[in-house]
C-alpha angles and dihedrals in degrees: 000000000000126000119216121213117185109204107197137170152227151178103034130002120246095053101136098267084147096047098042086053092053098046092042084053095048091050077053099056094040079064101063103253117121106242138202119187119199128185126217114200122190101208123117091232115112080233139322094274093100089042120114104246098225085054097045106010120229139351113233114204126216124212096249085052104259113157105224152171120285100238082068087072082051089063095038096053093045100040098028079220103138114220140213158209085280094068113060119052137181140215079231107049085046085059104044090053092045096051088042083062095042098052095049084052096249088148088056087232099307120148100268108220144185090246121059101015103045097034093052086048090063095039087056088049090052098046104042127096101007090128116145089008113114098200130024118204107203109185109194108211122242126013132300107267092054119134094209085055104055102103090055107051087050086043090056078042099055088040088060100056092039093050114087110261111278096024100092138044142174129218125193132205127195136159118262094196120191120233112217093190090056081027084216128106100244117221100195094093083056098050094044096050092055095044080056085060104047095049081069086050101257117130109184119228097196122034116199113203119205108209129160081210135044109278107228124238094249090058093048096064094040087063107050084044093063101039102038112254141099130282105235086053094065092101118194113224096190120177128278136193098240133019098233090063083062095085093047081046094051102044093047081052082053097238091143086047099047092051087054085049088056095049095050092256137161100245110165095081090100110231127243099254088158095122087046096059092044091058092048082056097061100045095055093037120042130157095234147348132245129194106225106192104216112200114199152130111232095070096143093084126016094206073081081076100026092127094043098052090045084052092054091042089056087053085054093052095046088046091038099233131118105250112225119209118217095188104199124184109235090220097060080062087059090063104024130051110256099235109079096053096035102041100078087048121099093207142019118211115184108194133202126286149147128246143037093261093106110007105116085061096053087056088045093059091045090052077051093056103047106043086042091056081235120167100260132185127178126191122200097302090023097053087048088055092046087048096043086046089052083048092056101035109036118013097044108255107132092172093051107139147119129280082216079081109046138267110350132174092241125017108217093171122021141166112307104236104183147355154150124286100176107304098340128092104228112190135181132190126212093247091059133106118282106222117086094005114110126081098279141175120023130342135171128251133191112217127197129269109258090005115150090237083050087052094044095052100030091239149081094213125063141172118209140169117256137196115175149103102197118067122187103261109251088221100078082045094104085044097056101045090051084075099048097271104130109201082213099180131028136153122314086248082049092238104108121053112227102170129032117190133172101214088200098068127080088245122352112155131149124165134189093232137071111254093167088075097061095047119113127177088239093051104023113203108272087224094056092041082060104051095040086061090050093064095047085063092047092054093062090058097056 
């Protein structure tokens, strides 16, 4: 029998309700219980895949190719659960599937309504496929007062009173701010925010306080008097210095406690967080730091790389070093030479991205990187531009680009127009619509015999997550090895390129997938083990 918990929030959005999810699910499973987490968002987009980065943050990839919201990496990285397609939903996707039906006659013409259609559609997304989970985590995207939300919030209404009794909570979670002026931490947002949802006939069992400061006692009380719930279940979620102390945090506040409590559970038997204490060790007490130098251009949020720094935070946990992140914009390289930002750095990591804007100073980086025997790693745009950088600069093709950008002389890389997805052919044209079109979710690769990436991952057989639509033209495959670039994994059919190497650099890798998404601070990535080794090793050069 699952259990459903619906994790809302209020006040002000970017609290941690991803987070909070993520770390309540992994206290669940340390004690023992099998857990899903599913995220709700409210925005009129199919799915984040067509969203700016530096409005939305990243896209995190699925292995059957769903384009999803970022706090799904969360779960994945805290619970090792991987997720789905199944567990993130749209208004718009919600939308898009109700007026299908409608068009091809499936509501036999009757008037089609927010309640109860749509909000039948996201009761039956909720409830499906929950088989064998004891407890199902469902986080519902903004805060409570949205227009855009409103079906949610009244189809989590409707589920808790549909549900049998002690089989469903709510938890709420809100900002206590502190005010230096009153020099006091001010209750009334919280109180506000749960009143709202109450008025939509939700009454929260559990509230979650985010406070940069101990809340006192008194305040405590005051405000489980005001909003209806008792007083040991105002849980402080006060800040930490890294996010994989929150689920230690949350657990000595007694979060995981108090939701056993709710269900009628037994909740005194204390959970193994072992692994998790272990990880926060390493984090505040490693034997060393590297600089890793990030070239990119989302720079405007860094949520646009949240699963990449986490990836190169889990190599620092399996090296045991801090890992320092030198964020630099790719433009400034289009005007300034390279050098004197990137020669105090250990490692340069050039991550994905759309778009010409940029672009020249990723493949300068990468010609840094490579004539300076500097640790180097490219990931999907980043390992083009190192490719395209190799073409012009070694093996004697000027005219080496990307037909992403336009017209070139030689296109090195160029639109991807057709492959294999399993058994099925899957092919795009240039002219078609940009969401859900790319090769997306996870493909095999085939990588070389004594090949540095084989070596790396024990295998010769690998499965990764993938999000593009340009792929390095095999042509220039034989061109380009000529000058020491080993094209070292490619498809299992050997026509798309999936890793370049350069066997004679301390570390040049660059690879066609995205390896940050299945890192998780339990099994760091073997690639950014690697390179974080490697600069270890470069530190010491230096």
């Amino acid at each position: 029998m699952a259990r459903y918990v619906f994790i809302t929030g209020g006040v002000v959005s970017s609290l941690g309700k991803g987070l909070a999810s993520a770390a309540l699910g992994a206290l669940l499973q340390a004690r023992g219980f099998r857990v899903r987490l599913r995220k709700l968002d409210p925005y009129l987009n199919v799915d984040p895949g067509t969203m700016s980065p530096t409005q939305h943050g990243e896209v995190f990839v699925t292995d059957d190719g769903a384009e999803t919201d970022l706090d799904l990496g969360h779960y994945e990285r805290f619970t090792g659960v991987s997720a789905s397609k199944k567990d993130n939903i749209t208004t718009g996707r919600i939308y898009q599937d109700i007026i299908a039906k409608e068009r091809r006659g499936d509501y036999l013409g009757g008037t089609v309504q927010v309640i109860p259609h749509v909000t039948d559609a996201i009761k039956t997304f909720v409830l499906e496929g929950n088989e064998g989970v004891d407890f199902v985590l469902v986080e519902i995207g903004g805060t409570v007062g949205d227009i855009e939300g409103l079906p949610f919030f009244e189809a989590i209404r409707q589920l808790g009173q549909e549900l049998p009794r002690g089989e469903s909570i709510f938890i709420h979670l809100t900002l206590v701010p502190y005010i230096p002026s009153a020099g006091e931490l001010k209750t009334k947002p919280t109180q506000h925010s749960v009143k709202e949802l109450r008025s939509i006939g939700i009454q929260p069992n559990i509230l979650m306080c985010r406070c940069d400061r101990a809340i006192p006692a008194s305040e405590r009380k005051k405000i489980a008097l005001f909003c209806n719930v008792r007083p040991e279940a105002v849980i402080q979620a006060l800040d930490v210095t890294s996010i994989y102390d929150v689920p230690i945090a949350y657990h000595r506040e007694g979060l995981d406690r108090e939701v056993l409590t709710a269900f009628g559970l037994d909740g005194t038997t204390e959970p193994d967080l072992s692994r998790w204490t272990k990880i926060s060790s390493r984090v505040h007490s490693p034997e060393g730091e590297v600089t890793i130098g990030i070239v990119g251009k989302y720079m405007g949020l860094k949520d646009a790389y949240k699963s990449l720094s986490e990836a190169l935070a889990h190599g620092g946990i399996a090296n045991n070093v801090r890992v320092k992140l030198d964020w630099i914009d790719s433009e400034v390289f289009e005007r300034e030479d390279p050098a004197p930002f990137l020669e105090q750095v250990d490692g340069i990591l050039v991550p994905g991205g759309f778009g010409e804007r940029g672009s020249l100073g990723k493949i300068r980086a990468a010609g840094f990187a490579r004539t300076r025997k500097v640790p180097y790693f490219g990931i999907c745009f980043g390992m083009q531009m190192a490719v395209i950088e190799a073409a012009r600069n070694v093996a004697g093709i000027p005219g080496a680009g990307s037909s992403e950008f336009g017209a070139c002389k030689e296109h090195v890389v160029g639109l991807m127009t057709e492959w294999l997805k399993g058994n099925e052919l899957e092919k795009r044209s240039k002219a078609g619509d940009l969401g859900g079109t790319m090769r997306l979710g996870a493909y095999e690769a085939a990588l070389a015999e004594g090949s540095r990436v084989a070596g790396i991952y024990g295998s010769t057989r690998i499965s990764e997550r993938h999000r593009h639509r340009y792929e390095v033209n095999m042509a220039f495959r034989q061109r380009l090895e000529d000058t020491g670039l080993r094209f070292s994994g490619v498809s299992p059919d050997g026509l798309l390129p999936e890793i370049v190497e350069m066997p004679n650099h301390p570390w040049f890798i660059g690879v066609q997938f995205h390896p940050e998404l299945k890192s998780r601070p339990f099994e760091p990535h073997p690639l950014f083990r690697s390179f974080i080794a490697a600069a270890v090793e470069q530190s010491r050069l230096v």
